[in-house]
Short mmCIF file of C-alpha atoms in Angstrom, two decimals:
data_model
loop_
_atom_site.label_atom_id
_atom_site.label_comp_id
_atom_site.label_asym_id
_atom_site.label_seq_id
_atom_site.Cartn_x
_atom_site.Cartn_y
_atom_site.Cartn_z
CA MET W 1 246.38 -62.50 136.43
CA THR W 2 245.74 -61.66 140.07
CA PRO W 3 243.85 -64.48 141.80
CA LEU W 4 240.24 -63.69 142.56
CA ARG W 5 239.13 -63.83 146.16
CA ALA W 6 236.16 -65.73 147.50
CA ASN W 7 233.56 -63.25 148.76
CA ASN W 8 236.20 -60.52 148.92
CA ASN W 9 237.98 -62.50 151.59
CA MET W 10 241.75 -62.04 151.58
CA VAL W 11 242.25 -65.80 151.41
CA THR W 12 242.74 -67.28 147.95
CA ILE W 13 240.85 -70.25 146.55
CA ALA W 14 244.03 -72.33 146.72
CA GLU W 15 244.45 -71.51 150.40
CA ARG W 16 240.82 -72.32 151.11
CA LEU W 17 241.23 -75.67 149.34
CA ASN W 18 244.31 -76.44 151.40
CA ASN W 19 242.40 -75.62 154.58
CA ALA W 20 239.56 -77.93 153.53
CA TYR W 21 241.96 -80.77 152.80
CA ASP W 22 243.66 -80.14 156.15
CA ARG W 23 240.29 -80.58 157.90
CA ILE W 24 239.71 -83.83 156.02
CA THR W 25 243.20 -85.13 156.84
CA LYS W 26 242.78 -84.30 160.51
CA ALA W 27 239.41 -86.11 160.59
CA GLU W 28 240.98 -89.12 158.85
CA GLN W 29 243.79 -89.21 161.41
CA ASN W 30 241.45 -88.80 164.38
CA ASN W 31 239.42 -91.78 163.17
CA GLN W 32 242.40 -93.86 161.96
CA ILE W 33 241.11 -93.90 158.38
CA SER W 34 243.68 -95.10 155.88
CA ASP W 35 241.75 -94.71 152.61
CA PRO W 36 241.63 -91.04 151.57
CA VAL W 37 238.31 -89.20 151.68
CA GLN W 38 237.50 -87.44 148.41
CA LEU W 39 236.57 -83.78 148.33
CA LEU W 40 233.82 -82.63 145.98
CA ALA W 41 234.11 -78.86 145.50
CA VAL W 42 230.56 -77.51 145.29
CA SER W 43 230.86 -74.78 142.69
CA LYS W 44 227.16 -74.00 142.13
CA THR W 45 226.45 -70.26 141.63
CA LYS W 46 230.19 -69.59 141.44
CA PRO W 47 231.86 -68.04 138.38
CA ILE W 48 234.10 -69.89 135.97
CA GLU W 49 237.10 -67.87 137.17
CA LEU W 50 236.90 -69.38 140.65
CA ILE W 51 236.50 -72.90 139.27
CA GLN W 52 239.57 -72.31 137.11
CA GLN W 53 241.55 -71.26 140.18
CA ALA W 54 240.42 -74.36 142.05
CA TYR W 55 241.43 -76.50 139.06
CA ASP W 56 244.82 -74.78 138.90
CA ALA W 57 245.26 -75.61 142.59
CA GLY W 58 244.72 -79.30 141.83
CA GLN W 59 240.97 -79.80 142.38
CA ARG W 60 239.30 -82.17 139.92
CA LEU W 61 235.87 -83.03 141.38
CA PHE W 62 233.18 -80.36 141.09
CA GLY W 63 229.51 -80.39 142.09
CA GLU W 64 226.71 -78.40 140.46
CA SER W 65 222.99 -78.06 141.22
CA TYR W 66 221.43 -75.76 138.61
CA VAL W 67 221.17 -77.37 135.21
CA GLN W 68 221.64 -74.54 132.71
CA GLU W 69 224.41 -72.89 134.70
CA ALA W 70 226.08 -76.28 135.13
CA VAL W 71 225.90 -77.20 131.45
CA ASP W 72 227.50 -73.88 130.51
CA LYS W 73 230.39 -74.65 132.86
CA VAL W 74 230.81 -78.22 131.60
CA ILE W 75 230.95 -76.96 128.02
CA HIS W 76 233.43 -74.22 128.96
CA PHE W 77 235.78 -76.81 130.49
CA LYS W 78 235.13 -79.54 127.92
CA HIS W 79 238.81 -79.80 126.98
CA TYR W 80 239.74 -80.54 130.61
CA ARG W 81 239.35 -84.29 130.35
CA ASP W 82 240.31 -84.96 133.96
CA ILE W 83 237.42 -83.06 135.56
CA ASP W 84 234.64 -85.16 137.07
CA TRP W 85 231.36 -83.24 137.06
CA HIS W 86 228.78 -84.33 139.66
CA PHE W 87 225.17 -83.19 139.57
CA ILE W 88 224.00 -82.88 143.18
CA GLY W 89 220.75 -80.89 143.01
CA PRO W 90 217.07 -81.82 142.70
CA ILE W 91 216.25 -83.22 139.25
CA GLN W 92 213.25 -82.01 137.27
CA SER W 93 212.00 -84.40 134.62
CA ASN W 94 212.25 -81.79 131.87
CA LYS W 95 215.92 -81.17 132.70
CA SER W 96 217.08 -84.77 132.96
CA ARG W 97 218.35 -85.00 129.37
CA HIS W 98 220.89 -82.21 129.91
CA ILE W 99 222.17 -83.99 133.01
CA ALA W 100 222.38 -87.35 131.23
CA GLU W 101 224.33 -85.83 128.35
CA HIS W 102 226.85 -83.68 130.25
CA PHE W 103 227.65 -85.22 133.62
CA SER W 104 229.65 -88.26 134.64
CA TRP W 105 228.05 -88.57 138.09
CA VAL W 106 224.59 -87.86 139.50
CA GLN W 107 224.32 -87.88 143.29
CA SER W 108 220.67 -86.91 143.66
CA VAL W 109 218.61 -89.73 142.17
CA ASP W 110 215.68 -90.36 144.51
CA ARG W 111 213.00 -92.10 142.43
CA VAL W 112 212.63 -94.65 139.67
CA LYS W 113 211.09 -92.17 137.24
CA ILE W 114 214.24 -90.05 137.21
CA ALA W 115 216.56 -93.07 137.04
CA ARG W 116 214.64 -94.36 134.03
CA ARG W 117 214.86 -91.03 132.21
CA LEU W 118 218.59 -90.72 132.87
CA SER W 119 219.18 -94.24 131.56
CA GLU W 120 217.09 -93.69 128.42
CA GLN W 121 218.67 -90.31 127.73
CA ARG W 122 222.31 -91.22 128.38
CA PRO W 123 224.10 -91.22 124.99
CA THR W 124 225.29 -94.69 124.08
CA ASN W 125 228.71 -93.37 123.05
CA LEU W 126 229.35 -92.31 126.65
CA LYS W 127 230.18 -94.54 129.59
CA PRO W 128 227.24 -95.42 131.85
CA LEU W 129 226.29 -92.63 134.23
CA ASN W 130 227.58 -93.12 137.78
CA ILE W 131 224.66 -92.90 140.19
CA LEU W 132 224.35 -92.22 143.91
CA ILE W 133 220.93 -92.66 145.46
CA GLN W 134 219.99 -89.72 147.64
CA VAL W 135 218.45 -90.89 150.91
CA ASN W 136 216.40 -88.71 153.24
CA ILE W 137 217.86 -90.37 156.32
CA SER W 138 216.51 -87.81 158.79
CA GLY W 139 212.96 -87.86 157.40
CA ASP W 140 213.05 -84.07 157.09
CA GLU W 141 210.17 -82.95 154.87
CA LYS W 142 212.31 -80.07 153.60
CA LYS W 143 215.01 -82.43 152.32
CA SER W 144 215.03 -84.37 149.08
CA GLY W 145 215.78 -88.07 148.90
CA CYS W 146 214.04 -91.42 148.96
CA MET W 147 212.88 -92.95 152.22
CA LEU W 148 214.62 -96.06 153.51
CA GLY W 149 211.65 -98.22 152.54
CA GLU W 150 212.07 -97.16 148.91
CA LEU W 151 215.83 -97.75 148.73
CA SER W 152 215.83 -101.43 147.79
CA GLU W 153 213.49 -101.05 144.79
CA LEU W 154 215.36 -98.01 143.48
CA ALA W 155 218.76 -99.69 143.83
CA GLU W 156 217.51 -102.76 141.99
CA PHE W 157 216.16 -100.64 139.13
CA ILE W 158 219.40 -98.68 138.75
CA GLU W 159 221.51 -101.82 138.84
CA SER W 160 219.41 -103.32 136.02
CA SER W 161 219.63 -100.18 133.85
CA LYS W 162 222.10 -100.54 130.99
CA GLN W 163 223.23 -96.91 130.91
CA LEU W 164 223.55 -96.46 134.69
CA THR W 165 226.06 -97.76 137.23
CA LEU W 166 225.05 -97.79 140.88
CA ARG W 167 228.02 -96.43 142.84
CA GLY W 168 226.58 -95.67 146.28
CA LEU W 169 224.57 -93.32 148.46
CA MET W 170 224.32 -89.62 149.26
CA THR W 171 222.49 -87.72 151.98
CA ILE W 172 221.89 -84.20 153.24
CA THR W 173 220.84 -84.45 156.87
CA ALA W 174 218.61 -82.12 158.85
CA GLN W 175 220.39 -78.93 159.87
CA THR W 176 221.51 -79.19 163.46
CA ASP W 177 224.52 -78.22 165.57
CA ASP W 178 224.08 -81.34 167.68
CA GLU W 179 227.07 -83.47 166.68
CA THR W 180 225.63 -86.49 168.47
CA LEU W 181 222.51 -86.30 166.30
CA GLN W 182 224.60 -85.65 163.19
CA LEU W 183 226.70 -88.72 163.94
CA GLN W 184 223.58 -90.80 164.52
CA TYR W 185 222.19 -89.96 161.07
CA PHE W 186 225.54 -90.54 159.40
CA GLN W 187 225.97 -93.90 161.10
CA GLN W 188 222.53 -94.95 159.87
CA MET W 189 223.64 -94.05 156.36
CA LYS W 190 226.82 -96.07 156.77
CA ASP W 191 224.77 -99.09 157.86
CA CYS W 192 222.60 -98.73 154.72
CA PHE W 193 225.70 -98.36 152.58
CA ASP W 194 227.36 -101.47 154.01
CA LYS W 195 224.20 -103.52 153.51
CA LEU W 196 223.78 -102.37 149.93
CA LYS W 197 227.44 -102.99 149.20
CA THR W 198 227.01 -106.71 149.91
CA GLN W 199 224.40 -106.86 147.14
CA TYR W 200 225.95 -104.70 144.42
CA PRO W 201 229.67 -105.04 143.56
CA ASN W 202 230.20 -101.57 142.06
CA ILE W 203 229.17 -99.68 145.18
CA ASP W 204 232.10 -97.77 146.61
CA THR W 205 231.01 -94.18 147.35
CA LEU W 206 229.28 -92.76 150.43
CA SER W 207 228.81 -89.03 149.95
CA MET W 208 227.83 -87.21 153.13
CA GLY W 209 229.06 -84.26 155.12
CA MET W 210 229.49 -80.64 154.10
CA SER W 211 231.36 -77.58 155.37
CA GLY W 212 229.47 -77.58 158.67
CA ASP W 213 229.48 -81.30 159.49
CA LEU W 214 232.26 -83.06 157.63
CA GLU W 215 234.00 -84.29 160.81
CA PRO W 216 231.11 -86.45 162.12
CA ALA W 217 230.44 -87.61 158.55
CA ILE W 218 234.00 -88.86 158.16
CA ALA W 219 233.90 -90.39 161.65
CA ALA W 220 230.84 -92.39 160.57
CA GLY W 221 232.45 -93.60 157.35
CA ALA W 222 231.93 -91.05 154.57
CA ASN W 223 234.49 -91.38 151.80
CA MET W 224 233.33 -88.27 149.95
CA VAL W 225 232.43 -84.89 151.42
CA ARG W 226 230.86 -81.95 149.59
CA ILE W 227 232.36 -78.57 150.43
CA GLY W 228 231.24 -75.29 148.93
CA THR W 229 231.20 -72.39 151.39
CA ASP W 230 234.61 -73.12 152.91
CA ILE W 231 236.19 -73.09 149.43
CA PHE W 232 234.28 -70.53 147.41
CA GLY W 233 232.71 -68.42 150.16
CA LYS W 234 229.06 -67.78 150.97
CA ARG W 235 226.53 -67.20 148.24
CA GLN W 236 226.24 -63.63 147.11
#
């Protein structure tokens, strides 16, 4: 089968993945980072064929934002036991059960109500759901995420929930081309992460940085970046 192209670009998915990993490696080297930064391939709105090509090229972490579309993909790839599916979009209460039943990670928990529903709805035959708390570090009203003043209570609730495991933090910062400002937000997140890590032993993941700002995110201490456009192309 001829490989599909992302957005009719003449670059294959495998080549785009390699380019993304090259950017990450360069950022690691520039900041003398020894522990590898993980790449979450954001596959929302993208067809199964492109995800298959990314998988064939070695990618194993995928991020989805739209529940029904995501569940269909998880079911399609259910025999691929080595895929880690991360839900990264806003969570509606009436959709939380599907997320609890089909994902291994949720990066967008921003309030106790949603954490409680995910814990109650997580099947007991599955491992506890790995949770990242989404923080609105820039205070942008257009962005989801809890405020810093709400972080402690939410973390404590998740840590006490039997079917959830608190693994770290995630953020989507305000859109800006000012790398100094980007770095400032990311460094604030790293400070929050380090503080939380002293309280909760399972915390190990700081997810921040996307196609447009992964370099300052890695410089600040991100150990997971979420890349969609640079792998799968722009949304149609």
